[in-house]
Amino acid sequence: MDLTGRTPDLSTLASGLNARSATILRELVEHYLETGDPVGSRTLADRLSLGLSTASIRNVMAALTEAGLLFSPHTSAGRLPTERGLRLFVDGLLQFGSLSEDERESIANSLETRGRSLEDTLTEASTMLSGLSHAASLVIAPKGEGTIRHIEFVPLGENRALVVLVGADGQVENRVIQTPPGMPPSALTEAANYLNARLSGRTLGELRSLVDEDMAADRTQLDQLTSEVVASGLATWSDEERGGTLIIRGQGNLLTDITEIERLSTIQRLFERLERQDAMLRLLELAEASDGVRIFIGAESDLFGLSGMSMVVAPARNESNKIVGAIGVIGPTRINYGRIIPVIDYTAQIIGRILG
């Protein structure tokens, strides 16, 4: 998607529409995005400076309706855009500005705070997007394969300890584990020393395999309690748990102003689908298939196939252009595309740099 924010050429971008029809369609969709209400010819005549009568505008609206770009929700003269009309608007008629330097700096500073865990960073990104879009946001990071720099065990009392894992990229992840009853604090230190002595630029999976071999051959020279701590500390980052991270924020934004039972049921199905692992993998596939921001309107995406909903998603890529995650927003079809597209695009760049 072109993120230059240039004014569209209405004579060429809206395929099959002349300049007058394209202008009226764009104005109608923009009014709908602002208010959510059906738009009539009188409103368009007041907003436009084309010198057209309301009768002429009605004729254009009728032609756009016949073309499947508008529809009438009831017997009034007002019209709303169909999903096809929204797609035409997004692809060829949407105008959006670029982020200011202050906005870019604010996004970067909020996400690049050093010493924060990866999960906290992703949560901050998701929370920020939800607030800006007034919709539900999601941030996805696939399975991490980076090397580990340091592992630490911190006693918490009551047979618990905090496992602190520091990646070579400086990202920190924490887990709480149960420790064997009666275990002395020295066992935590011994467990950490044993693991750190074997890191040597290894990934977590490589370290786990090495430790398994040591234990199978009884080469650890650790007592039973310390061995249990080592095993528990590594097991807390199982392949299943590190299969990926999906953080969603702002689900409540989708439940505001819901007056129809059918609409509520649609939102509930969306939440249920987002809970499933295959949804995260499919979102990554959708992002990976794109060089930039992608917009799915209504049933266009086979991920959800929900009428009345839109998804805006962008891949996060590292310096080698390898996908390391994805970010997006899910909301009603009248979300503020012009505002949220450049925000998602830039945030994806920052997340790619952090995860890369």
mmCIF file of C-alpha atoms in Angstrom:
data_model
loop_
_atom_site.group_PDB
_atom_site.id
_atom_site.type_symbol
_atom_site.label_atom_id
_atom_site.label_comp_id
_atom_site.label_asym_id
_atom_site.label_seq_id
_atom_site.Cartn_x
_atom_site.Cartn_y
_atom_site.Cartn_z
ATOM 1 C CA MET A 1 0.000 0.000 0.000
ATOM 2 C CA ASP A 2 1.216 3.495 -0.895
ATOM 3 C CA LEU A 3 1.700 5.447 2.334
ATOM 4 C CA THR A 4 2.726 8.736 0.778
ATOM 5 C CA GLY A 5 -0.575 10.374 1.639
ATOM 6 C CA ARG A 6 -0.847 11.937 -1.809
ATOM 7 C CA THR A 7 -4.201 13.138 -3.066
ATOM 8 C CA PRO A 8 -5.671 10.414 -5.312
ATOM 9 C CA ASP A 9 -6.241 11.038 -8.992
ATOM 10 C CA LEU A 10 -9.996 10.474 -9.089
ATOM 11 C CA SER A 11 -9.991 9.960 -12.829
ATOM 12 C CA THR A 12 -7.680 6.942 -12.666
ATOM 13 C CA LEU A 13 -7.771 5.341 -9.221
ATOM 14 C CA ALA A 14 -11.489 4.572 -8.999
ATOM 15 C CA SER A 15 -11.726 2.037 -11.804
ATOM 16 C CA GLY A 16 -14.929 2.344 -13.787
ATOM 17 C CA LEU A 17 -16.035 5.623 -12.176
ATOM 18 C CA ASN A 18 -15.834 9.080 -13.626
ATOM 19 C CA ALA A 19 -14.469 11.941 -11.536
ATOM 20 C CA ARG A 20 -17.918 13.116 -10.404
ATOM 21 C CA SER A 21 -19.025 9.664 -9.233
ATOM 22 C CA ALA A 22 -15.697 9.043 -7.511
ATOM 23 C CA THR A 23 -15.893 12.367 -5.668
ATOM 24 C CA ILE A 24 -19.435 11.694 -4.476
ATOM 25 C CA LEU A 25 -18.545 8.161 -3.384
ATOM 26 C CA ARG A 26 -15.522 9.375 -1.460
ATOM 27 C CA GLU A 27 -17.470 12.124 0.283
ATOM 28 C CA LEU A 28 -20.269 9.737 1.185
ATOM 29 C CA VAL A 29 -17.868 7.145 2.624
ATOM 30 C CA GLU A 30 -15.947 9.767 4.590
ATOM 31 C CA HIS A 31 -19.185 11.035 6.109
ATOM 32 C CA TYR A 32 -20.180 7.472 6.961
ATOM 33 C CA LEU A 33 -16.801 6.836 8.633
ATOM 34 C CA GLU A 34 -17.274 9.988 10.706
ATOM 35 C CA THR A 35 -20.860 9.383 11.819
ATOM 36 C CA GLY A 36 -21.964 5.857 10.969
ATOM 37 C CA ASP A 37 -25.210 7.291 9.608
ATOM 38 C CA PRO A 38 -26.815 6.951 6.164
ATOM 39 C CA VAL A 39 -25.931 9.866 3.894
ATOM 40 C CA GLY A 40 -28.469 11.750 1.777
ATOM 41 C CA SER A 41 -28.124 13.951 -1.273
ATOM 42 C CA ARG A 42 -28.763 17.134 0.731
ATOM 43 C CA THR A 43 -25.842 16.374 3.054
ATOM 44 C CA LEU A 44 -23.557 15.698 0.104
ATOM 45 C CA ALA A 45 -24.639 18.888 -1.661
ATOM 46 C CA ASP A 46 -23.753 20.882 1.465
ATOM 47 C CA ARG A 47 -20.368 19.177 1.823
ATOM 48 C CA LEU A 48 -19.319 19.346 -1.810
ATOM 49 C CA SER A 49 -18.484 22.370 -3.943
ATOM 50 C CA LEU A 50 -19.379 20.787 -7.268
ATOM 51 C CA GLY A 51 -22.315 23.043 -7.973
ATOM 52 C CA LEU A 52 -24.588 20.034 -8.415
ATOM 53 C CA SER A 53 -28.253 19.989 -7.515
ATOM 54 C CA THR A 54 -29.570 17.431 -5.027
ATOM 55 C CA ALA A 55 -31.398 15.792 -7.937
ATOM 56 C CA SER A 56 -28.135 15.334 -9.857
ATOM 57 C CA ILE A 57 -26.447 13.886 -6.759
ATOM 58 C CA ARG A 58 -29.378 11.507 -6.256
ATOM 59 C CA ASN A 59 -28.954 10.287 -9.823
ATOM 60 C CA VAL A 60 -25.260 9.571 -9.184
ATOM 61 C CA MET A 61 -26.112 7.812 -5.909
ATOM 62 C CA ALA A 62 -28.674 5.693 -7.730
ATOM 63 C CA ALA A 63 -26.045 4.676 -10.288
ATOM 64 C CA LEU A 64 -23.579 3.824 -7.505
ATOM 65 C CA THR A 65 -26.271 1.748 -5.821
ATOM 66 C CA GLU A 66 -27.002 -0.116 -9.028
ATOM 67 C CA ALA A 67 -23.249 -0.776 -9.353
ATOM 68 C CA GLY A 68 -23.254 -2.451 -5.942
ATOM 69 C CA LEU A 69 -21.209 0.268 -4.213
ATOM 70 C CA LEU A 70 -24.020 1.734 -2.066
ATOM 71 C CA PHE A 71 -27.167 0.420 -0.430
ATOM 72 C CA SER A 72 -30.151 1.813 1.433
ATOM 73 C CA PRO A 73 -30.517 0.396 4.962
ATOM 74 C CA HIS A 74 -34.227 1.303 5.012
ATOM 75 C CA THR A 75 -36.785 3.303 3.066
ATOM 76 C CA SER A 76 -35.114 6.693 3.625
ATOM 77 C CA ALA A 77 -33.153 8.423 0.888
ATOM 78 C CA GLY A 78 -29.896 7.937 2.775
ATOM 79 C CA ARG A 79 -27.252 5.511 1.523
ATOM 80 C CA LEU A 80 -24.407 3.538 3.115
ATOM 81 C CA PRO A 81 -21.374 2.027 1.379
ATOM 82 C CA THR A 82 -21.345 -1.707 0.737
ATOM 83 C CA GLU A 83 -18.224 -3.720 1.487
ATOM 84 C CA ARG A 84 -17.400 -3.439 -2.203
ATOM 85 C CA GLY A 85 -17.812 0.328 -2.016
ATOM 86 C CA LEU A 86 -15.535 0.485 1.023
ATOM 87 C CA ARG A 87 -12.937 -1.574 -0.807
ATOM 88 C CA LEU A 88 -12.986 0.797 -3.757
ATOM 89 C CA PHE A 89 -12.657 3.733 -1.363
ATOM 90 C CA VAL A 90 -9.721 2.192 0.512
ATOM 91 C CA ASP A 91 -7.885 1.131 -2.647
ATOM 92 C CA GLY A 92 -8.261 4.301 -4.667
ATOM 93 C CA LEU A 93 -9.980 7.182 -2.907
ATOM 94 C CA LEU A 94 -8.649 7.195 0.652
ATOM 95 C CA GLN A 95 -6.530 10.134 1.687
ATOM 96 C CA PHE A 96 -4.296 9.862 4.716
ATOM 97 C CA GLY A 97 -1.471 11.907 6.120
ATOM 98 C CA SER A 98 1.939 10.819 7.322
ATOM 99 C CA LEU A 99 2.926 10.811 10.974
ATOM 100 C CA SER A 100 4.659 13.871 12.338
ATOM 101 C CA GLU A 101 8.147 13.592 13.774
ATOM 102 C CA ASP A 102 6.710 14.074 17.275
ATOM 103 C CA GLU A 103 4.284 11.192 16.709
ATOM 104 C CA ARG A 104 7.038 8.935 15.414
ATOM 105 C CA GLU A 105 9.259 9.796 18.356
ATOM 106 C CA SER A 106 6.424 9.160 20.815
ATOM 107 C CA ILE A 107 5.704 5.700 19.352
ATOM 108 C CA ALA A 108 9.383 4.745 19.272
ATOM 109 C CA ASN A 109 10.044 5.944 22.830
ATOM 110 C CA SER A 110 7.044 4.080 24.236
ATOM 111 C CA LEU A 111 8.179 0.784 22.687
ATOM 112 C CA GLU A 112 11.963 0.912 22.907
ATOM 113 C CA THR A 113 12.283 1.230 26.679
ATOM 114 C CA ARG A 114 15.335 -0.814 27.650
ATOM 115 C CA GLY A 115 15.205 -3.513 30.295
ATOM 116 C CA ARG A 116 11.555 -4.287 29.669
ATOM 117 C CA SER A 117 10.466 -7.840 28.924
ATOM 118 C CA LEU A 118 9.413 -8.801 25.412
ATOM 119 C CA GLU A 119 5.866 -9.490 26.579
ATOM 120 C CA ASP A 120 5.633 -6.044 28.200
ATOM 121 C CA THR A 121 6.848 -4.419 24.992
ATOM 122 C CA LEU A 122 4.278 -6.239 22.883
ATOM 123 C CA THR A 123 1.548 -5.457 25.399
ATOM 124 C CA GLU A 124 2.447 -1.764 25.269
ATOM 125 C CA ALA A 125 2.243 -1.824 21.461
ATOM 126 C CA SER A 126 -1.160 -3.516 21.525
ATOM 127 C CA THR A 127 -2.510 -1.130 24.176
ATOM 128 C CA MET A 128 -1.275 1.885 22.209
ATOM 129 C CA LEU A 129 -2.914 0.714 18.970
ATOM 130 C CA SER A 130 -6.189 -0.013 20.725
ATOM 131 C CA GLY A 131 -6.262 3.468 22.201
ATOM 132 C CA LEU A 132 -5.501 5.166 18.897
ATOM 133 C CA SER A 133 -7.957 3.138 16.836
ATOM 134 C CA HIS A 134 -10.775 2.746 19.412
ATOM 135 C CA ALA A 135 -10.934 -0.861 18.238
ATOM 136 C CA ALA A 136 -9.390 -4.194 19.212
ATOM 137 C CA SER A 137 -5.681 -4.470 18.524
ATOM 138 C CA LEU A 138 -3.385 -7.439 18.253
ATOM 139 C CA VAL A 139 0.353 -7.952 18.236
ATOM 140 C CA ILE A 140 1.872 -11.278 17.255
ATOM 141 C CA ALA A 141 5.405 -12.592 17.737
ATOM 142 C CA PRO A 142 6.259 -16.058 16.415
ATOM 143 C CA LYS A 143 8.424 -18.597 18.173
ATOM 144 C CA GLY A 144 11.674 -17.054 19.320
ATOM 145 C CA GLU A 145 14.892 -18.743 18.143
ATOM 146 C CA GLY A 146 17.395 -16.202 19.424
ATOM 147 C CA THR A 147 20.418 -17.178 21.474
ATOM 148 C CA ILE A 148 20.399 -16.873 25.255
ATOM 149 C CA ARG A 149 22.904 -14.680 27.092
ATOM 150 C CA HIS A 150 22.095 -15.346 30.736
ATOM 151 C CA ILE A 151 19.771 -17.303 33.030
ATOM 152 C CA GLU A 152 19.084 -16.401 36.646
ATOM 153 C CA PHE A 153 17.032 -18.004 39.435
ATOM 154 C CA VAL A 154 15.619 -15.646 42.068
ATOM 155 C CA PRO A 155 14.060 -17.126 45.259
ATOM 156 C CA LEU A 156 10.524 -15.915 45.982
ATOM 157 C CA GLY A 157 9.740 -17.960 49.086
ATOM 158 C CA GLU A 158 6.984 -20.529 49.660
ATOM 159 C CA ASN A 159 8.674 -23.047 47.362
ATOM 160 C CA ARG A 160 8.718 -20.677 44.392
ATOM 161 C CA ALA A 161 11.433 -19.060 42.301
ATOM 162 C CA LEU A 162 11.560 -16.581 39.436
ATOM 163 C CA VAL A 163 13.413 -17.729 36.318
ATOM 164 C CA VAL A 164 14.909 -14.765 34.438
ATOM 165 C CA LEU A 165 16.025 -15.405 30.864
ATOM 166 C CA VAL A 166 18.037 -12.713 29.051
ATOM 167 C CA GLY A 167 18.370 -13.032 25.286
ATOM 168 C CA ALA A 168 21.397 -12.001 23.284
ATOM 169 C CA ASP A 169 19.312 -9.088 21.988
ATOM 170 C CA GLY A 170 18.754 -7.813 25.539
ATOM 171 C CA GLN A 171 15.116 -8.901 25.762
ATOM 172 C CA VAL A 172 14.115 -10.240 29.183
ATOM 173 C CA GLU A 173 11.494 -12.913 29.900
ATOM 174 C CA ASN A 174 10.358 -14.083 33.336
ATOM 175 C CA ARG A 175 8.593 -17.205 34.596
ATOM 176 C CA VAL A 176 7.644 -18.394 38.075
ATOM 177 C CA ILE A 177 8.369 -22.052 38.911
ATOM 178 C CA GLN A 178 7.726 -24.314 41.876
ATOM 179 C CA THR A 179 10.844 -25.453 43.745
ATOM 180 C CA PRO A 180 11.276 -28.716 45.677
ATOM 181 C CA PRO A 181 10.390 -28.542 49.387
ATOM 182 C CA GLY A 182 13.417 -28.068 51.603
ATOM 183 C CA MET A 183 15.637 -26.832 48.788
ATOM 184 C CA PRO A 184 18.469 -24.557 50.037
ATOM 185 C CA PRO A 185 19.021 -21.183 48.279
ATOM 186 C CA SER A 186 22.431 -22.411 47.153
ATOM 187 C CA ALA A 187 20.705 -24.871 44.820
ATOM 188 C CA LEU A 188 19.320 -21.956 42.767
ATOM 189 C CA THR A 189 22.789 -20.474 42.415
ATOM 190 C CA GLU A 190 24.240 -23.837 41.455
ATOM 191 C CA ALA A 191 21.480 -24.407 38.864
ATOM 192 C CA ALA A 192 22.100 -20.986 37.292
ATOM 193 C CA ASN A 193 25.879 -21.540 37.229
ATOM 194 C CA TYR A 194 25.423 -24.917 35.552
ATOM 195 C CA LEU A 195 23.167 -23.527 32.805
ATOM 196 C CA ASN A 196 25.174 -20.344 32.181
ATOM 197 C CA ALA A 197 28.331 -22.402 31.778
ATOM 198 C CA ARG A 198 26.659 -24.224 28.896
ATOM 199 C CA LEU A 199 24.995 -21.297 27.077
ATOM 200 C CA SER A 200 27.880 -20.344 24.791
ATOM 201 C CA GLY A 201 25.635 -18.704 22.169
ATOM 202 C CA ARG A 202 23.086 -21.503 22.174
ATOM 203 C CA THR A 203 19.368 -21.124 21.622
ATOM 204 C CA LEU A 204 16.990 -22.341 24.296
ATOM 205 C CA GLY A 205 16.183 -25.469 22.299
ATOM 206 C CA GLU A 206 19.880 -26.266 21.859
ATOM 207 C CA LEU A 207 20.502 -25.732 25.574
ATOM 208 C CA ARG A 208 17.586 -28.000 26.482
ATOM 209 C CA SER A 209 18.928 -30.771 24.244
ATOM 210 C CA LEU A 210 22.413 -30.501 25.778
ATOM 211 C CA VAL A 211 21.042 -30.622 29.329
ATOM 212 C CA ASP A 212 18.875 -33.631 28.468
ATOM 213 C CA GLU A 213 21.977 -35.429 27.181
ATOM 214 C CA ASP A 214 23.940 -34.531 30.317
ATOM 215 C CA MET A 215 21.188 -35.781 32.582
ATOM 216 C CA ALA A 216 20.690 -38.981 30.604
ATOM 217 C CA ALA A 217 24.414 -39.711 30.854
ATOM 218 C CA ASP A 218 24.558 -38.539 34.493
ATOM 219 C CA ARG A 219 27.183 -35.910 33.611
ATOM 220 C CA THR A 220 25.610 -32.951 35.421
ATOM 221 C CA GLN A 221 27.322 -33.517 38.799
ATOM 222 C CA LEU A 222 24.233 -31.910 40.364
ATOM 223 C CA ASP A 223 22.320 -33.250 43.341
ATOM 224 C CA GLN A 224 18.702 -34.346 42.950
ATOM 225 C CA LEU A 225 17.111 -31.080 44.123
ATOM 226 C CA THR A 226 19.290 -28.899 41.896
ATOM 227 C CA SER A 227 18.606 -31.156 38.912
ATOM 228 C CA GLU A 228 14.889 -30.718 39.503
ATOM 229 C CA VAL A 229 15.315 -26.925 39.479
ATOM 230 C CA VAL A 230 17.261 -27.061 36.218
ATOM 231 C CA ALA A 231 14.627 -29.273 34.589
ATOM 232 C CA SER A 232 11.754 -27.124 35.854
ATOM 233 C CA GLY A 233 13.452 -23.899 34.756
ATOM 234 C CA LEU A 234 13.879 -25.158 31.192
ATOM 235 C CA ALA A 235 10.473 -26.826 31.022
ATOM 236 C CA THR A 236 8.701 -23.533 31.736
ATOM 237 C CA TRP A 237 9.745 -22.458 28.217
ATOM 238 C CA SER A 238 8.388 -25.517 26.444
ATOM 239 C CA ASP A 239 8.051 -25.562 22.667
ATOM 240 C CA GLU A 240 4.303 -25.170 23.052
ATOM 241 C CA GLU A 241 4.602 -22.107 25.262
ATOM 242 C CA ARG A 242 7.166 -20.521 22.970
ATOM 243 C CA GLY A 243 5.211 -21.326 19.851
ATOM 244 C CA GLY A 244 4.264 -17.687 19.655
ATOM 245 C CA THR A 245 2.732 -14.763 21.478
ATOM 246 C CA LEU A 246 -0.616 -13.192 20.636
ATOM 247 C CA ILE A 247 -1.588 -10.159 22.696
ATOM 248 C CA ILE A 248 -5.029 -8.607 22.222
ATOM 249 C CA ARG A 249 -6.231 -5.396 23.797
ATOM 250 C CA GLY A 250 -9.366 -3.283 23.477
ATOM 251 C CA GLN A 251 -11.931 -6.031 22.970
ATOM 252 C CA GLY A 252 -14.399 -3.892 24.908
ATOM 253 C CA ASN A 253 -14.212 -1.243 22.171
ATOM 254 C CA LEU A 254 -16.047 -3.641 19.868
ATOM 255 C CA LEU A 255 -18.945 -3.972 22.300
ATOM 256 C CA THR A 256 -19.846 -0.292 22.494
ATOM 257 C CA ASP A 257 -23.051 0.884 20.867
ATOM 258 C CA ILE A 258 -24.213 -2.684 20.155
ATOM 259 C CA THR A 259 -27.991 -2.774 19.914
ATOM 260 C CA GLU A 260 -28.546 -5.899 17.824
ATOM 261 C CA ILE A 261 -28.330 -9.445 19.177
ATOM 262 C CA GLU A 262 -26.967 -10.613 15.825
ATOM 263 C CA ARG A 263 -24.164 -8.057 16.039
ATOM 264 C CA LEU A 264 -23.282 -9.170 19.586
ATOM 265 C CA SER A 265 -23.169 -12.784 18.429
ATOM 266 C CA THR A 266 -20.760 -11.811 15.640
ATOM 267 C CA ILE A 267 -18.385 -10.162 18.124
ATOM 268 C CA GLN A 268 -18.549 -13.168 20.429
ATOM 269 C CA ARG A 269 -17.579 -15.493 17.557
ATOM 270 C CA LEU A 270 -14.666 -13.193 16.761
ATOM 271 C CA PHE A 271 -13.363 -13.410 20.330
ATOM 272 C CA GLU A 272 -13.700 -17.195 20.317
ATOM 273 C CA ARG A 273 -11.720 -17.460 17.074
ATOM 274 C CA LEU A 274 -8.952 -15.214 18.367
ATOM 275 C CA GLU A 275 -8.447 -17.591 21.301
ATOM 276 C CA ARG A 276 -7.359 -20.384 18.958
ATOM 277 C CA GLN A 277 -3.757 -21.045 17.987
ATOM 278 C CA ASP A 278 -4.598 -21.454 14.303
ATOM 279 C CA ALA A 279 -5.881 -17.858 14.228
ATOM 280 C CA MET A 280 -2.446 -16.575 15.227
ATOM 281 C CA LEU A 281 -0.719 -18.695 12.595
ATOM 282 C CA ARG A 282 -3.164 -17.539 9.912
ATOM 283 C CA LEU A 283 -2.633 -13.897 10.873
ATOM 284 C CA LEU A 284 1.099 -14.371 10.446
ATOM 285 C CA GLU A 285 0.503 -15.920 7.029
ATOM 286 C CA LEU A 286 -1.658 -12.981 5.967
ATOM 287 C CA ALA A 287 0.987 -10.508 7.109
ATOM 288 C CA GLU A 288 3.838 -12.453 5.507
ATOM 289 C CA ALA A 289 2.062 -12.399 2.146
ATOM 290 C CA SER A 290 2.247 -8.596 2.113
ATOM 291 C CA ASP A 291 5.047 -6.081 1.759
ATOM 292 C CA GLY A 292 3.107 -3.516 3.768
ATOM 293 C CA VAL A 293 -0.237 -2.756 5.356
ATOM 294 C CA ARG A 294 -3.131 -4.949 4.209
ATOM 295 C CA ILE A 295 -6.807 -4.201 4.742
ATOM 296 C CA PHE A 296 -9.495 -6.863 4.871
ATOM 297 C CA ILE A 297 -13.089 -5.649 4.776
ATOM 298 C CA GLY A 298 -15.906 -7.888 5.932
ATOM 299 C CA ALA A 299 -15.807 -11.395 4.509
ATOM 300 C CA GLU A 300 -12.726 -10.725 2.328
ATOM 301 C CA SER A 301 -10.495 -12.562 4.790
ATOM 302 C CA ASP A 302 -11.168 -16.248 5.321
ATOM 303 C CA LEU A 303 -9.710 -15.822 8.812
ATOM 304 C CA PHE A 304 -12.923 -14.471 10.285
ATOM 305 C CA GLY A 305 -15.339 -13.909 7.412
ATOM 306 C CA LEU A 306 -17.420 -11.556 9.517
ATOM 307 C CA SER A 307 -19.722 -9.060 7.867
ATOM 308 C CA GLY A 308 -19.434 -5.553 9.241
ATOM 309 C CA MET A 309 -15.858 -5.985 10.490
ATOM 310 C CA SER A 310 -12.520 -4.865 9.076
ATOM 311 C CA MET A 311 -8.953 -5.930 9.825
ATOM 312 C CA VAL A 312 -5.847 -3.850 9.146
ATOM 313 C CA VAL A 313 -2.621 -5.842 9.520
ATOM 314 C CA ALA A 314 1.054 -5.252 8.745
ATOM 315 C CA PRO A 315 4.119 -7.497 8.944
ATOM 316 C CA ALA A 316 6.998 -6.685 11.271
ATOM 317 C CA ARG A 317 10.260 -7.473 9.487
ATOM 318 C CA ASN A 318 13.836 -7.327 10.691
ATOM 319 C CA GLU A 319 16.810 -5.801 8.868
ATOM 320 C CA SER A 320 17.108 -8.976 6.775
ATOM 321 C CA ASN A 321 13.463 -8.549 5.695
ATOM 322 C CA LYS A 322 12.514 -11.714 7.585
ATOM 323 C CA ILE A 323 9.092 -11.608 9.213
ATOM 324 C CA VAL A 324 9.390 -11.568 13.010
ATOM 325 C CA GLY A 325 5.792 -10.737 13.887
ATOM 326 C CA ALA A 326 2.705 -8.827 12.877
ATOM 327 C CA ILE A 327 0.488 -6.106 14.266
ATOM 328 C CA GLY A 328 -3.064 -5.173 13.435
ATOM 329 C CA VAL A 329 -6.411 -3.744 14.357
ATOM 330 C CA ILE A 330 -9.837 -5.377 14.149
ATOM 331 C CA GLY A 331 -12.904 -3.191 14.295
ATOM 332 C CA PRO A 332 -16.078 -2.130 12.545
ATOM 333 C CA THR A 333 -15.875 -1.261 8.869
ATOM 334 C CA ARG A 334 -16.060 2.428 9.752
ATOM 335 C CA ILE A 335 -12.750 2.574 11.618
ATOM 336 C CA ASN A 336 -10.573 5.572 10.822
ATOM 337 C CA TYR A 337 -8.467 4.020 8.056
ATOM 338 C CA GLY A 338 -6.710 7.276 7.208
ATOM 339 C CA ARG A 339 -5.427 7.650 10.756
ATOM 340 C CA ILE A 340 -4.671 4.058 11.715
ATOM 341 C CA ILE A 341 -2.880 2.893 8.534
ATOM 342 C CA PRO A 342 0.257 5.075 8.968
ATOM 343 C CA VAL A 343 0.293 4.298 12.709
ATOM 344 C CA ILE A 344 0.238 0.542 12.089
ATOM 345 C CA ASP A 345 2.840 0.837 9.337
ATOM 346 C CA TYR A 346 5.312 2.736 11.513
ATOM 347 C CA THR A 347 4.646 0.647 14.631
ATOM 348 C CA ALA A 348 5.331 -2.512 12.622
ATOM 349 C CA GLN A 349 8.692 -1.065 11.632
ATOM 350 C CA ILE A 350 9.571 -0.415 15.296
ATOM 351 C CA ILE A 351 8.397 -3.878 16.403
ATOM 352 C CA GLY A 352 10.432 -5.439 13.577
ATOM 353 C CA ARG A 353 13.522 -3.613 14.779
ATOM 354 C CA ILE A 354 12.939 -4.732 18.380
ATOM 355 C CA LEU A 355 12.198 -8.364 17.537
ATOM 356 C CA GLY A 356 14.878 -8.535 14.845
#
